[in-house]
Coordinates of C-alpha atoms in Angstrom, one line a residue:
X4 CA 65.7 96.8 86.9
X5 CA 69.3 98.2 86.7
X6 CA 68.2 100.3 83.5
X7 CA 64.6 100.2 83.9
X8 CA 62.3 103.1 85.7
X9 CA 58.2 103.0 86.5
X10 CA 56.8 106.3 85.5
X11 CA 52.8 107.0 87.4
X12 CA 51.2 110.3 85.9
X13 CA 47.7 111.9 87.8
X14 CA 47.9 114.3 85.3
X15 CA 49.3 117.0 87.2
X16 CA 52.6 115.2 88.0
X17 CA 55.0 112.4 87.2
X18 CA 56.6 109.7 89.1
X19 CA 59.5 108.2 88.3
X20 CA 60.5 105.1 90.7
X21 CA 63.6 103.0 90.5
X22 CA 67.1 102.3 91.4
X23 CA 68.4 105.4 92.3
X24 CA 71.4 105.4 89.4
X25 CA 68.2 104.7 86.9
X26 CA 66.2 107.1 88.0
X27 CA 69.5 109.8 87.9
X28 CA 70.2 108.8 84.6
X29 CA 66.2 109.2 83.0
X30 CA 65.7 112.4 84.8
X31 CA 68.9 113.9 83.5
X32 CA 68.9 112.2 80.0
X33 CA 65.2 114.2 79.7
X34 CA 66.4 117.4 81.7
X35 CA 63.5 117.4 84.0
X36 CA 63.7 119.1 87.2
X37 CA 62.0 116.8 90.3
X38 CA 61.5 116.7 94.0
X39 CA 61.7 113.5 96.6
X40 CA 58.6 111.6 96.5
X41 CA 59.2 110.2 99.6
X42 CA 60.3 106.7 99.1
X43 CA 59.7 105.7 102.8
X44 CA 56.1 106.6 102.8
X45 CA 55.6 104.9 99.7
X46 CA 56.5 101.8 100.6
X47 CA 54.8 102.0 103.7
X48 CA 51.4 102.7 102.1
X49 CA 52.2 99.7 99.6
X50 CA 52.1 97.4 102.6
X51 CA 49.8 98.6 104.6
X52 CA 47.0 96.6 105.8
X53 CA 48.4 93.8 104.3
X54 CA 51.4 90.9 104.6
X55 CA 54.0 92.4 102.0
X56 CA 52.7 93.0 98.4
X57 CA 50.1 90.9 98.0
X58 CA 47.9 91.2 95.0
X59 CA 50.4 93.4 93.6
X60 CA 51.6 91.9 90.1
X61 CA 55.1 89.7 90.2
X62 CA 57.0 92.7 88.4
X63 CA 55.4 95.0 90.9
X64 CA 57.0 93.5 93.9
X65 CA 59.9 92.8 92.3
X66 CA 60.0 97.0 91.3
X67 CA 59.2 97.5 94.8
X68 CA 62.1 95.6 96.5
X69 CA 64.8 96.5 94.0
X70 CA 63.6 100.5 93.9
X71 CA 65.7 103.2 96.5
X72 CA 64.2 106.4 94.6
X73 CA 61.3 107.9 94.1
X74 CA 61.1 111.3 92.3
X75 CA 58.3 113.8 91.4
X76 CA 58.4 115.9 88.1
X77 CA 55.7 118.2 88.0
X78 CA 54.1 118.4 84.3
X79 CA 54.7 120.9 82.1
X80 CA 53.9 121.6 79.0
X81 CA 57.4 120.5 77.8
X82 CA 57.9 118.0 79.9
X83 CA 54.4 116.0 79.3
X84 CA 56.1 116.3 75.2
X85 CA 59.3 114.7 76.6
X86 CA 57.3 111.6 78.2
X87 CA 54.9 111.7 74.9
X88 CA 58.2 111.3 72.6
X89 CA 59.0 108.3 74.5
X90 CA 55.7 106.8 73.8
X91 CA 53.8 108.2 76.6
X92 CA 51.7 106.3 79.2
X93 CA 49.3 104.0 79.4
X94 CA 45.9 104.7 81.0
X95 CA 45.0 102.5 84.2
X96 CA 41.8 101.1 85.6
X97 CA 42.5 104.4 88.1
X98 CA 41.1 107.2 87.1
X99 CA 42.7 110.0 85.6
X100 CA 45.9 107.5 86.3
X101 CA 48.6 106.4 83.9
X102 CA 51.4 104.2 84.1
X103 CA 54.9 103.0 81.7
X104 CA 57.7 101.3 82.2
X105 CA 60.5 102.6 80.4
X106 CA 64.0 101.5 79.7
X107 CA 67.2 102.0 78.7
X108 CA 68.7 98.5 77.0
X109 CA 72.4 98.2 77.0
X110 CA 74.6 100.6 76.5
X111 CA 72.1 102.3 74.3
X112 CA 71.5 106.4 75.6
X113 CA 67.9 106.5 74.2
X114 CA 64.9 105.3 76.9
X115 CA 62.3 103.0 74.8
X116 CA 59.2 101.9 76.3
X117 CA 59.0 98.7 77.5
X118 CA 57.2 95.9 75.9
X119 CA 53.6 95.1 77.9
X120 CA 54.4 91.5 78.9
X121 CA 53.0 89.4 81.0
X122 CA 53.4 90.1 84.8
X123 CA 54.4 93.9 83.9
X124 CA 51.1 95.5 83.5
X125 CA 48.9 96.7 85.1
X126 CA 51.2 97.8 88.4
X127 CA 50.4 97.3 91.5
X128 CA 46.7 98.7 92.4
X129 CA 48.1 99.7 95.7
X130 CA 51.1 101.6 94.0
X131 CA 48.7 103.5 91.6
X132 CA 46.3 104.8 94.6
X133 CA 49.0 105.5 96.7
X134 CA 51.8 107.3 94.2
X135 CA 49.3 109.9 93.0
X136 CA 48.3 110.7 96.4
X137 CA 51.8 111.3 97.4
X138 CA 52.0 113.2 94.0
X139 CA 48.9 115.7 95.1
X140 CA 50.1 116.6 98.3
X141 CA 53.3 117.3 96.2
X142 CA 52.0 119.9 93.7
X143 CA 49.9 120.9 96.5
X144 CA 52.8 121.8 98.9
X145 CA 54.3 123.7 95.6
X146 CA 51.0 125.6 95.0
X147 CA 51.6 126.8 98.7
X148 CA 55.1 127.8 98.2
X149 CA 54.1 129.9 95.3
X150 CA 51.5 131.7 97.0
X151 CA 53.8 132.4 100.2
X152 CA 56.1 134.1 96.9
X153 CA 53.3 135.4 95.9
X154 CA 52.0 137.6 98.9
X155 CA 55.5 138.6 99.3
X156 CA 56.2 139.8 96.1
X157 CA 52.9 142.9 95.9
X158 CA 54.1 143.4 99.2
X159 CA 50.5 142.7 101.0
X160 CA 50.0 143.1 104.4
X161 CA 47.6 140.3 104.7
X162 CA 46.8 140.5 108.9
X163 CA 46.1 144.0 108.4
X164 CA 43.4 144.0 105.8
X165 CA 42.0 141.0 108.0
X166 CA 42.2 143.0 110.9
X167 CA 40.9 145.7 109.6
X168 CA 37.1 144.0 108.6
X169 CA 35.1 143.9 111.3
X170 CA 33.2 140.6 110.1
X171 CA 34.4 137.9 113.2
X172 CA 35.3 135.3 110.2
X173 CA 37.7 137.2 109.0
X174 CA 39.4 138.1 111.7
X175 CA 39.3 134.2 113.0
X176 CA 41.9 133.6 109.3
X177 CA 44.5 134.5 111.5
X178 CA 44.2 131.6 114.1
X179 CA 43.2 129.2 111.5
X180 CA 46.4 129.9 109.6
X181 CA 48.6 129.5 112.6
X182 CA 47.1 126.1 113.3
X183 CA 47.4 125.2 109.8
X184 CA 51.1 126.0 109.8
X185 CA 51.7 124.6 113.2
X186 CA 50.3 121.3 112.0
X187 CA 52.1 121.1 108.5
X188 CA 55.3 121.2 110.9
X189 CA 54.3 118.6 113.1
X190 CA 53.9 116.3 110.5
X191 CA 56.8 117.2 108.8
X192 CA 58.7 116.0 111.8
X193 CA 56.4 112.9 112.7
X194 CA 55.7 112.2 109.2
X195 CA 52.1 111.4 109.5
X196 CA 49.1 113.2 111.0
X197 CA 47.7 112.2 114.4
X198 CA 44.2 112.3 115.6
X199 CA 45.6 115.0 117.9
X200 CA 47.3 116.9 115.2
X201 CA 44.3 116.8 112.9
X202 CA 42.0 117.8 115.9
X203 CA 43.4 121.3 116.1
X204 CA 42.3 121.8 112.4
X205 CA 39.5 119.9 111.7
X206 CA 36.7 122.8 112.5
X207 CA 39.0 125.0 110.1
X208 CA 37.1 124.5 106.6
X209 CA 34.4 126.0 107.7
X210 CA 36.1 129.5 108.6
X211 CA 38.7 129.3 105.4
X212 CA 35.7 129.1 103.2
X213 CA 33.4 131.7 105.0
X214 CA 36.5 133.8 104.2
X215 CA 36.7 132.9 100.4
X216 CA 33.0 133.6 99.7
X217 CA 33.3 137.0 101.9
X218 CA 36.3 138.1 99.6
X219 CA 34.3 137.4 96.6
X220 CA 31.3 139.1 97.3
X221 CA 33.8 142.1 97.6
X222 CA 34.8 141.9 94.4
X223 CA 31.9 141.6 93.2
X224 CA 30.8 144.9 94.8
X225 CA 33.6 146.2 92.8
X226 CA 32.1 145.2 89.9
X227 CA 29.0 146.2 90.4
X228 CA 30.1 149.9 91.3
X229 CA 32.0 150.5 88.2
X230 CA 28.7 149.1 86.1
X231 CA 26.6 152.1 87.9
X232 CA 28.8 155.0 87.3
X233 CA 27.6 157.7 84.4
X234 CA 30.2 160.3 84.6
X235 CA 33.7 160.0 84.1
X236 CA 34.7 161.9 87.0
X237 CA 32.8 159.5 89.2
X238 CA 34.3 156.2 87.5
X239 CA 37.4 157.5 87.9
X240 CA 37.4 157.6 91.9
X241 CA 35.4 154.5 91.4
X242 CA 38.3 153.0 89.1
X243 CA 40.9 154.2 91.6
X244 CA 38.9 152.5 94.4
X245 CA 38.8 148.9 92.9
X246 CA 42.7 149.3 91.9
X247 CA 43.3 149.7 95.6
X248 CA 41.0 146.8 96.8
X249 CA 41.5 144.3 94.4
X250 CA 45.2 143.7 95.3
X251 CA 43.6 143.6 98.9
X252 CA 40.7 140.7 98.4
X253 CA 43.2 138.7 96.0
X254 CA 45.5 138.4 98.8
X255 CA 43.0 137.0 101.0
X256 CA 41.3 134.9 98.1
X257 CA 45.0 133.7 98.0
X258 CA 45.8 133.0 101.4
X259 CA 42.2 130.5 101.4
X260 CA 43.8 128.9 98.6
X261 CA 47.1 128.2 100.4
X262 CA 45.3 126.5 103.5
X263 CA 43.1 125.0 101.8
X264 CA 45.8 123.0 99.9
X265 CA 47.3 122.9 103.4
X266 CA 44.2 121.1 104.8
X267 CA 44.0 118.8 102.0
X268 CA 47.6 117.8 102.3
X269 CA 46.7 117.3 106.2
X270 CA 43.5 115.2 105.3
X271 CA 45.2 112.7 102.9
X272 CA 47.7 112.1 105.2
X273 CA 44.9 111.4 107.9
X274 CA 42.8 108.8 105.3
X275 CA 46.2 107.4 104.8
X276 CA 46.6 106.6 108.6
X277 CA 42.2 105.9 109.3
X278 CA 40.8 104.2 105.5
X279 CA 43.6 103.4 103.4
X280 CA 41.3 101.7 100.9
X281 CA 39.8 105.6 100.4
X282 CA 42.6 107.4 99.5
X283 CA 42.4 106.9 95.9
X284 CA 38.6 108.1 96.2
X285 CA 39.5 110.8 99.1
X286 CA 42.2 112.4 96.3
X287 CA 39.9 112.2 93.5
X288 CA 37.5 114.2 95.6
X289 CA 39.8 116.5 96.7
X290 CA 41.0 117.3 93.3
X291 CA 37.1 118.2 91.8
X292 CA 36.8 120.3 94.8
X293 CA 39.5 122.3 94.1
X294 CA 38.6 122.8 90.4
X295 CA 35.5 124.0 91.5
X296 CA 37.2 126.5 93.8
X297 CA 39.2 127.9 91.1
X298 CA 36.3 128.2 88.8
X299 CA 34.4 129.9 91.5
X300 CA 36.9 132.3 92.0
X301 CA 37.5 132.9 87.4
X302 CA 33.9 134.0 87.7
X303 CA 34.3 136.6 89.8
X304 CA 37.8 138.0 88.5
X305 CA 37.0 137.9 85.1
X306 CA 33.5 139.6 85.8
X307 CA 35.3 142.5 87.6
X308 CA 38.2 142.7 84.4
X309 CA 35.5 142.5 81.8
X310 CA 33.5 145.6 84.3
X311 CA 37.3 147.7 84.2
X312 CA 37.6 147.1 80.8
X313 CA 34.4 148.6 79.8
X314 CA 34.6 151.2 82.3
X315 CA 38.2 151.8 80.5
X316 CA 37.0 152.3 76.9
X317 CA 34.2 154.7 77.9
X318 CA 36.9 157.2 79.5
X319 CA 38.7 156.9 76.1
X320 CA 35.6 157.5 73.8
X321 CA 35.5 160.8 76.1
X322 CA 39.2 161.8 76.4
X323 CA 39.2 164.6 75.3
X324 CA 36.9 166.8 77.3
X325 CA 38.6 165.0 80.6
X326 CA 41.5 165.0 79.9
X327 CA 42.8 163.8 83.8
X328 CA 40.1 161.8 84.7
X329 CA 39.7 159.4 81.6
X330 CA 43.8 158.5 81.8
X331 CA 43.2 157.7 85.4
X332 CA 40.5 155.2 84.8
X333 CA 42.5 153.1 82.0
X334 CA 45.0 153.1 83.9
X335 CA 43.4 151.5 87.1
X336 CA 42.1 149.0 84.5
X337 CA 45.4 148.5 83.7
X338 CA 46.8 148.0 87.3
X339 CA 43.5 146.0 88.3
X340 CA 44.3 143.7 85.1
X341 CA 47.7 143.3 86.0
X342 CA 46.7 142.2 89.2
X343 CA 44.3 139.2 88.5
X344 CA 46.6 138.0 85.8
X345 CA 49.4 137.6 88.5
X346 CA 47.0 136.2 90.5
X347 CA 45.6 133.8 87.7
X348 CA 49.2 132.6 86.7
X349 CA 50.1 131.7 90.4
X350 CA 46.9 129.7 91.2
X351 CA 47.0 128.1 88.1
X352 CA 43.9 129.5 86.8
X353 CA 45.2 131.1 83.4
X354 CA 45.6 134.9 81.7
X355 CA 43.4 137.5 82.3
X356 CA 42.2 139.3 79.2
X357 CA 44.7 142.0 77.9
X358 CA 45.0 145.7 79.4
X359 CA 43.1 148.6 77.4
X360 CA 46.0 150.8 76.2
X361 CA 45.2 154.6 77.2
X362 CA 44.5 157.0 74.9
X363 CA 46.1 160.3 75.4
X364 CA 44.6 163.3 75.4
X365 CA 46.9 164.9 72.8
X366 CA 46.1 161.8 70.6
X367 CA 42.2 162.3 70.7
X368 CA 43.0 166.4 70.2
X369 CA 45.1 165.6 67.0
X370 CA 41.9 163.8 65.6
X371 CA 40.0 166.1 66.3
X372 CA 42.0 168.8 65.1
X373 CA 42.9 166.3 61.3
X374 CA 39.1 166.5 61.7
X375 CA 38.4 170.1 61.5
X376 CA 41.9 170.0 58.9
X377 CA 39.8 168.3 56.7
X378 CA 36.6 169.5 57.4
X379 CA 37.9 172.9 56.8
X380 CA 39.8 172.2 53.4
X381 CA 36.1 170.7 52.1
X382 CA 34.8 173.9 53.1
X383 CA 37.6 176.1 51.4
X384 CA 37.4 174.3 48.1
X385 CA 33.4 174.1 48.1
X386 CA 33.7 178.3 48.7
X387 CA 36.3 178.2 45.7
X388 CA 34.2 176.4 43.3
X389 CA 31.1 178.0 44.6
X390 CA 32.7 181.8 44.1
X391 CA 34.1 180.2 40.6
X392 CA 31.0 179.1 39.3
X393 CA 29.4 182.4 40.4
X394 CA 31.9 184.8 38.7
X395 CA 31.0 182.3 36.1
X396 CA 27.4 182.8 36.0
X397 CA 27.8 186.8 36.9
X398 CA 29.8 187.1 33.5
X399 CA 27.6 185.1 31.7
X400 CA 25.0 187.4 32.5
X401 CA 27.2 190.8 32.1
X402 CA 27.9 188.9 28.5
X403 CA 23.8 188.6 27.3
X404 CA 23.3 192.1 28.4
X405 CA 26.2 193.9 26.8
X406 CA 25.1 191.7 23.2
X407 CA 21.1 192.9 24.4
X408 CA 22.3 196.5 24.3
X409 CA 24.5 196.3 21.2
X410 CA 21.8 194.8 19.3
X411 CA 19.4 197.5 20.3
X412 CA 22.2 199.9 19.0
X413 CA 22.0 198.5 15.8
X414 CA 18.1 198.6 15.6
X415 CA 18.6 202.1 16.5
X416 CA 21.5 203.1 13.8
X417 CA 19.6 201.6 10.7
X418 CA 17.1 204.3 9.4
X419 CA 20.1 206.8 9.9
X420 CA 22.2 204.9 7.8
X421 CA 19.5 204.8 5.2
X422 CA 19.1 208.6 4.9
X423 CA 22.6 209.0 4.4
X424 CA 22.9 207.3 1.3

């Protein structure tokens, strides 16, 4: 096992387990960054409920009592190409679960995959439903972290805008999230989750989600305001409004997210500790529950970007007769973009679509003024060849009447030629 690590993927994250000088070597041969896995509670959830490893697979227990590291690499999409170059992983009877032993032979500096031989695969059924749910509460506790960077970096002022609201559920975030925190820390220090600790924040789902839907009804609002608008001047203080309340409802959309993640860190840790033989099941659920959060809250984001956006090109179809108001509203679309995609990127969710790109006034008066240009010229060089082919006509016509008069002169001359002679 010297040169031999187990790798577990959910998808979201990798485990690498081994000897710790194995483990060292794989992670830096690939350059992939990782966090503790927490070896300790590992093994523990291996044996609970049961007398050692039993019904784990011989390699399995022997990778269990020879391992001292356990390391998580969250997947990228770089790394997920480094693990595919090694020959990538091997689906398990877990769902969404995959699993490869990989190894370094001899003095060699390249990491094979090892050969599926008896007594190697499957692993242990134990250490596949208990890795990836050490693995969630991982990227979960990361997903929190970058939320906390998140609210920091626009600056938001979260307990005032909850403060603020009158609705009770709101203002009841505030407790929720000090319980939430004040729990994570306890069991950072105990390392598991108590019936007393998970009694303060049981009841706490309901408010967190009260919250969420609240918040998205809001933007919605937003939406919905900029669809009703006629006149530029009104979807410009419209515009300027859902620039200044957006930032506000994503911060609280975001803040649901982070203690939500909190609460399902909290939870798995409770299964762990009440129905081991549910974890697997409990972290499957958790994970479909969250996707349907996110989705919930890509509806309503993109619905309120796709309403800015068209708000946006109407005041640049009519720039040029406001010229103040029609800048201000692409450029609230702008900011209001700029905002979700931000928001997107640190929830996981994806871009927003791009930002409408103002159109100056002096832009849309140069267009119009190449317009007239050209207008214009058409009109001068009709007028030319209109006056041309009049002086044409006008002398065509002097022409038949001075020949009309000279021929009469000669009808006149004749008989006095005649008497001359």
């Amino acid at each position: 096992m010297d040169n031999e690590v187990e790798l577990i993927s959910d998808g979201d994250g990798l485990a690498v387990i081994g000897e710790s000088s194995a483990v060292e070597r794989f992670l830096d041969t690939l350059g992939l960054p990782s966090k503790d896995l927490g070896l300790p509670r590992l093994s523990r959830l291996l044996n609970l409920g049961s007398a050692g490893l039993q019904g784990a697979s011989a390699h399995a227990a022997a990778s269990a009592q020879v391992a001292d590291s356990a390391r998580w690499v969250r997947l990228t999409e770089e790394s997920a190409r480094k693990i595919k170059d090694l020959g990538g992983l091997t689906p398990t009877k877990t769902p969404g679960v995959s699993h490869a032993m990989i190894g370094r032979p001899g003095a060699s500096k390249s990491w094979i995959q090892l050969d599926k031989g008896p007594g190697q695969l499957p692993a242990s059924p134990k250490l596949l439903a208990g890795a990836p749910a050490l693995m969630a509460q991982l990227a979960m506790q990361q997903a929190m972290d970058e939320i906390t960077d998140y609210l920091a970096v626009i600056d938001a002022k979260l307990d005032d805008v909850l403060r603020s609201q009158r609705d009770s559920v709101l203002a009841q975030m505030i407790g929720v999230g000090l319980q939430i925190e004040e729990a994570m820390t306890i069991r950072e220090h105990v390392g598991r989750v108590n019936e007393i600790t998970w009694s303060k924040v049981q009841a706490s789902t309901g408010t967190i989600a009260d919250t969420q839907a609240y918040a998205l009804l809001q933007l919605d609002a937003l939406a919905e305001k900029l669809e009703r608008k006629s006149t530029i001047a009104d979807l410009m203080k419209t515009a300027n409004d859902a620039e200044a309340k957006t930032r506000e409802w994503l911060a609280v959309l975001a803040r649901c997210f982070q203690l939500q993640e909190g609460i399902a860190i909290l939870e798995l840790d409770r299964v762990l500790e009440t129905a081991p033989e549910d974890l697997d099941g409990h972290r499957q659920g958790l994970r479909a529950a969250r996707q349907e959060r996110l989705d919930t809250i890509s509806r309503s984001t993109e619905q309120l970007v796709a309403r800015i956006h068209t708000a946006a090109a109407r005041a640049n179809s009519r720039v040029l007769f406001n010229p103040i108001q029609s800048p201000a509203v692409v450029q609230a679309s702008t900011s209001v973009t700029t905002s979700v995609s931000d928001f997107h990127e640190r929830l996981g969710i994806g871009a927003a679509r791009d930002s409408v790109e103002t159109r100056r006034w002096a832009a849309a008066a140069a267009d119009v003024r190449d317009l007239a240009r050209t207008k214009g010229a058409d009109a001068v060089g009709a007028g030319k060849r209109l006056g041309t082919a009049a002086r044409g006509r006008a002398a065509s016509a002097t022409e038949k009447a001075a020949n009309r008069v000279a021929e009469r002169a000669r009808r006149w001359q004749g008989p006095d030629d005649d008497s001359t002679e």
